[in-house]
Coordinates of C-alpha atoms in Angstrom, one line a residue:
M22 CA 11.3 0.6 23.2
N23 CA 9.2 2.7 21.4
L24 CA 6.3 2.7 18.5
A25 CA 8.8 2.6 15.7
D26 CA 11.1 0.4 17.6
L27 CA 8.3 -2.0 17.6
K28 CA 6.6 -1.9 14.0
P29 CA 9.1 -4.5 12.6
Y30 CA 8.3 -7.1 15.1
L31 CA 4.1 -6.5 14.9
A32 CA 4.9 -6.8 11.3
F33 CA 6.6 -10.0 10.7
G34 CA 3.8 -11.1 13.6
L35 CA 0.8 -10.5 11.2
L36 CA 2.5 -11.3 8.3
A37 CA 3.1 -14.8 9.8
L38 CA -0.3 -14.9 11.4
L39 CA -2.3 -14.4 7.8
L40 CA 0.3 -16.7 6.2
L41 CA -0.7 -19.5 8.4
W42 CA -4.3 -18.4 7.9
E43 CA -4.0 -18.5 3.7
T44 CA -2.5 -21.9 4.2
V45 CA -5.1 -23.1 6.3
A46 CA -8.2 -21.3 4.0
P47 CA -7.1 -20.3 0.8
F48 CA -9.8 -17.7 -1.0
L49 CA -7.7 -18.6 -4.3
V50 CA -6.1 -21.6 -5.2
F51 CA -2.4 -20.7 -5.6
P52 CA 0.9 -23.1 -6.5
E53 CA 2.2 -24.3 -3.6
G54 CA 5.3 -25.6 -2.0
R55 CA 8.6 -24.3 -3.7
A56 CA 7.2 -22.0 -6.0
R57 CA 4.8 -20.6 -3.4
L58 CA 8.1 -20.2 -1.2
V59 CA 10.2 -18.6 -4.2
H60 CA 7.2 -16.4 -4.8
G61 CA 7.0 -15.1 -1.1
L62 CA 10.8 -14.7 -0.5
R63 CA 11.2 -12.8 -3.5
N64 CA 8.6 -10.6 -2.6
V65 CA 9.7 -10.3 1.3
L66 CA 13.0 -9.5 0.2
L67 CA 12.2 -6.4 -1.8
G68 CA 10.1 -5.0 1.2
V69 CA 13.5 -6.0 3.8
G70 CA 15.9 -4.0 1.2
N71 CA 12.9 -1.1 1.1
G72 CA 12.5 -0.8 4.8
L73 CA 16.3 -1.4 5.4
F74 CA 17.0 1.9 2.9
T75 CA 14.3 3.9 4.1
A76 CA 15.6 3.7 7.7
F77 CA 19.1 4.1 6.9
A78 CA 18.4 7.1 4.4
F79 CA 14.9 9.1 5.5
A80 CA 14.9 7.9 9.1
G81 CA 17.0 10.9 10.2
I82 CA 15.4 13.0 7.9
W83 CA 12.3 13.0 9.3
W84 CA 13.4 13.5 13.0
F85 CA 15.3 16.7 12.0
T86 CA 12.2 17.8 9.9
A87 CA 9.4 16.9 12.9
E88 CA 11.5 18.3 15.5
T89 CA 12.4 22.0 13.6
S90 CA 8.9 21.8 12.5
A91 CA 7.8 22.0 16.2
K92 CA 11.0 23.7 17.3
H93 CA 9.8 26.7 15.3
G94 CA 5.8 26.1 15.5
I95 CA 5.1 25.6 11.8
G96 CA 2.6 23.0 10.6
L97 CA -1.1 22.8 10.5
L98 CA -1.0 20.5 13.9
H99 CA 1.0 23.1 15.7
W100 CA -1.5 25.8 15.4
L101 CA -4.3 23.7 16.7
S102 CA -5.0 24.0 20.4
W103 CA -6.8 20.6 20.5
S104 CA -6.0 17.7 22.6
A105 CA -3.0 15.4 21.9
V106 CA -5.9 12.5 21.2
T107 CA -7.5 14.7 19.0
E108 CA -4.6 16.2 16.8
G109 CA -3.1 12.2 16.8
I110 CA -6.4 11.5 14.9
L111 CA -6.5 14.4 12.3
A112 CA -2.8 13.9 11.7
V113 CA -3.6 9.8 10.7
L114 CA -6.6 10.8 8.7
L115 CA -4.2 13.3 6.7
L116 CA -1.3 11.1 6.5
D117 CA -4.2 7.9 5.2
L118 CA -5.5 11.3 2.6
W119 CA -2.3 11.7 1.5
T120 CA -1.8 8.1 1.1
Y121 CA -4.7 7.6 -1.2
A122 CA -4.0 11.0 -3.5
W123 CA -0.1 9.4 -3.2
H124 CA -1.4 6.1 -5.1
R125 CA -3.8 8.1 -7.4
L126 CA -1.1 9.9 -8.6
N127 CA 1.1 6.4 -9.4
H128 CA -2.0 5.2 -11.5
R129 CA -2.9 8.7 -13.5
L130 CA 1.1 9.6 -14.1
T131 CA 3.5 7.3 -16.4
F132 CA 6.5 7.7 -15.1
L133 CA 5.4 7.3 -11.4
W134 CA 3.3 4.1 -13.0
R135 CA 6.5 2.4 -14.3
F136 CA 7.8 1.9 -10.9
H137 CA 4.4 1.3 -8.8
R138 CA 3.3 -1.6 -12.1
V139 CA 6.3 -3.7 -9.8
H140 CA 3.5 -3.8 -7.6
H141 CA 0.5 -4.6 -9.8
S142 CA 2.6 -7.4 -11.5
D143 CA 2.4 -10.3 -8.9
P144 CA -0.6 -12.6 -10.3
H145 CA -0.3 -14.5 -7.2
M146 CA -1.4 -11.5 -4.9
D147 CA -1.3 -12.8 -1.1
V148 CA -0.4 -11.1 2.2
T149 CA 3.5 -11.1 1.1
T150 CA 2.5 -8.8 -2.3
A151 CA 1.9 -6.2 0.7
N152 CA 5.9 -6.0 0.6
R153 CA 6.6 -5.9 -3.5
F154 CA 7.5 -2.2 -4.7
H155 CA 10.1 -0.9 -6.4
L156 CA 12.7 1.0 -4.4
G157 CA 12.2 3.8 -6.7
E158 CA 8.7 4.0 -5.8
I159 CA 9.6 4.3 -1.9
V160 CA 12.2 6.9 -2.6
L161 CA 10.1 9.2 -4.4
S162 CA 7.7 8.6 -1.8
S163 CA 10.0 8.7 1.3
V164 CA 11.3 12.1 0.0
L165 CA 7.3 13.9 -0.6
R166 CA 6.9 12.8 3.2
I167 CA 9.7 15.5 4.1
P168 CA 7.9 18.6 3.1
L169 CA 4.6 16.7 4.0
I170 CA 5.7 16.5 7.7
F171 CA 6.6 20.0 7.8
L172 CA 4.1 21.5 6.9
L173 CA 1.0 19.5 8.4
G174 CA 3.4 19.7 11.7
I175 CA 3.4 16.1 11.9
Q176 CA 5.4 14.2 15.4
L177 CA 7.2 11.0 14.4
E178 CA 5.1 9.7 17.0
Q179 CA 1.9 10.3 15.0
L180 CA 3.8 8.9 11.9
A181 CA 4.4 5.9 13.7
I182 CA 1.2 4.9 14.6
Y183 CA -0.5 5.7 11.1
E184 CA 2.5 3.6 9.8
M185 CA 1.5 0.4 12.0
L186 CA -2.1 0.5 11.3
M187 CA -1.9 1.5 7.8
F188 CA 0.5 -1.6 7.0
A189 CA -1.3 -3.9 9.6
V190 CA -4.3 -3.0 7.1
V191 CA -2.5 -3.5 4.1
Q192 CA -1.1 -6.7 5.3
F193 CA -4.1 -7.8 5.6
H194 CA -6.3 -6.8 2.6
H195 CA -3.6 -8.4 0.5
A196 CA -3.6 -11.4 2.5
N197 CA -5.4 -14.8 0.1
I198 CA -8.3 -15.0 2.5
S199 CA -12.2 -14.5 2.4
L200 CA -14.3 -12.7 5.6
G201 CA -17.3 -14.1 3.5
S202 CA -19.4 -11.3 1.1
R203 CA -21.1 -10.3 3.7
G204 CA -18.4 -10.0 6.5
D205 CA -16.3 -8.3 3.9
R206 CA -19.2 -6.0 2.7
V207 CA -19.4 -4.9 5.6
L208 CA -16.1 -4.3 7.2
S209 CA -15.3 -2.2 3.8
W210 CA -17.1 0.7 4.9
F211 CA -14.6 1.3 7.7
I212 CA -10.9 -0.4 6.0
V213 CA -9.8 -1.4 2.4
T214 CA -11.1 -5.4 2.8
P215 CA -10.1 -8.1 0.6
F216 CA -12.5 -8.4 -2.2
M217 CA -12.3 -4.6 -2.3
H218 CA -8.6 -4.6 -3.0
K219 CA -8.2 -7.7 -5.3
V220 CA -10.3 -5.5 -7.5
H221 CA -8.2 -2.9 -7.4
H222 CA -5.5 -5.5 -8.7
S223 CA -7.5 -7.2 -11.3
R224 CA -6.0 -6.8 -15.0
Y225 CA -8.9 -5.1 -16.3
Q226 CA -7.6 -1.6 -16.3
P227 CA -11.3 0.5 -15.2
E228 CA -10.7 -2.1 -12.3
T229 CA -7.1 -1.4 -11.8
D230 CA -7.9 2.0 -11.6
S231 CA -10.4 2.2 -8.9
N232 CA -10.2 1.3 -5.1
Y233 CA -6.9 3.3 -4.2
A234 CA -7.2 4.1 -0.8
S235 CA -4.8 1.8 1.3
F236 CA -6.4 2.1 5.5
L237 CA -9.4 3.9 5.5
S238 CA -11.4 3.3 2.8
V239 CA -13.8 6.2 3.1
W240 CA -11.5 7.9 0.5
D241 CA -12.8 6.0 -2.4
R242 CA -16.1 6.1 -1.6
L243 CA -15.9 10.6 -0.9
F244 CA -14.0 10.7 -4.6
R245 CA -15.9 7.9 -6.1
S246 CA -13.0 5.7 -6.9
F247 CA -14.9 3.3 -5.2
R248 CA -15.8 0.1 -7.0
R249 CA -16.9 -3.9 -6.1
S250 CA -16.9 -6.9 -7.5
D251 CA -19.7 -9.7 -7.2
D252 CA -17.5 -12.4 -7.7
P253 CA -13.8 -11.6 -6.6
A254 CA -12.9 -14.8 -7.6
S255 CA -13.3 -14.5 -10.7
L256 CA -10.7 -11.1 -11.2
R257 CA -7.8 -12.4 -13.3
L258 CA -4.5 -10.1 -11.2
G259 CA -1.7 -9.1 -11.7
L260 CA -0.4 -7.3 -15.5
D261 CA -1.0 -9.0 -18.4
E262 CA 2.3 -7.1 -20.0
F263 CA 4.4 -8.7 -17.2
S264 CA 2.9 -12.2 -17.4
D265 CA 6.5 -13.8 -18.4
A266 CA 8.6 -15.9 -15.6
R267 CA 11.4 -13.0 -15.8
S268 CA 9.1 -10.2 -14.8
Q269 CA 8.2 -12.1 -11.8
T270 CA 12.2 -12.8 -10.8
L271 CA 13.6 -9.9 -8.7
A272 CA 16.0 -8.9 -11.2
G273 CA 12.8 -8.7 -13.4
M274 CA 11.0 -7.1 -10.8
L275 CA 13.9 -3.9 -9.6
A276 CA 14.4 -3.5 -14.5
T277 CA 10.7 -3.2 -14.5
P278 CA 10.5 0.7 -14.9
L279 CA 12.5 0.6 -17.8
A280 CA 10.5 -1.8 -20.2
S281 CA 8.5 0.0 -22.3
K282 CA 5.3 -1.9 -22.1
P283 CA 2.0 0.3 -22.8
R284 CA -0.9 -0.6 -20.4
P285 CA -3.7 -2.6 -22.4
H286 CA -7.4 -1.9 -22.5
D287 CA -9.0 -5.0 -23.1
S288 CA -11.7 -5.9 -21.7
P289 CA -12.3 -7.6 -18.6

């Protein structure tokens, strides 16, 4: 069994662990019982659907691209004569830098934001929100990954390692949990943390347009998009323009890119 095959098991294992943590010691008080179950199922269904589509539509293309790049010695990592470990670390860094740039573009370009706001429209952010992305955003990012793999000379093993590390941290920082102010602050020097990412999911646009990193937090500090909240419990999560009940249904989430609703520029 290779790393790509292990990813679903690790993802669901971590999801179960964080769901338990949220249940025993939630940071924010969200609806419980059936409402929580429906909310979580909707988000997870989106994620499972996106994952299956990606596996069938793009996994083969990524494999062919990586093999072609290696065969012809094309791509940055194929031009280096470094050890496999060093090249693997560089591959993770480059992939994470691209993820940061792509995420930031999703907030800057109106067309991309139409899809990305599905993720931000969740008013009850928890670990299941890590799965809540519109298929359109997944397709666009998957297409752009093809030239990225080719030009960087990424191997599929390196991509699988990065995706496992990244998605583990993504689930962690979306979870409705707390490490305490000091613990969160210390860990946020290395990876994205729950308090750090809650700022990104704030309804106040200057906070929404900050903290774009998904795995390593260094990019936000390096590119000056880092922002901290002294009271993360006071943040209002979600998007005002998609706070109605219909927008939270599966049909509503899938139709979100079609809605012509400008982003409000209100105060926090």
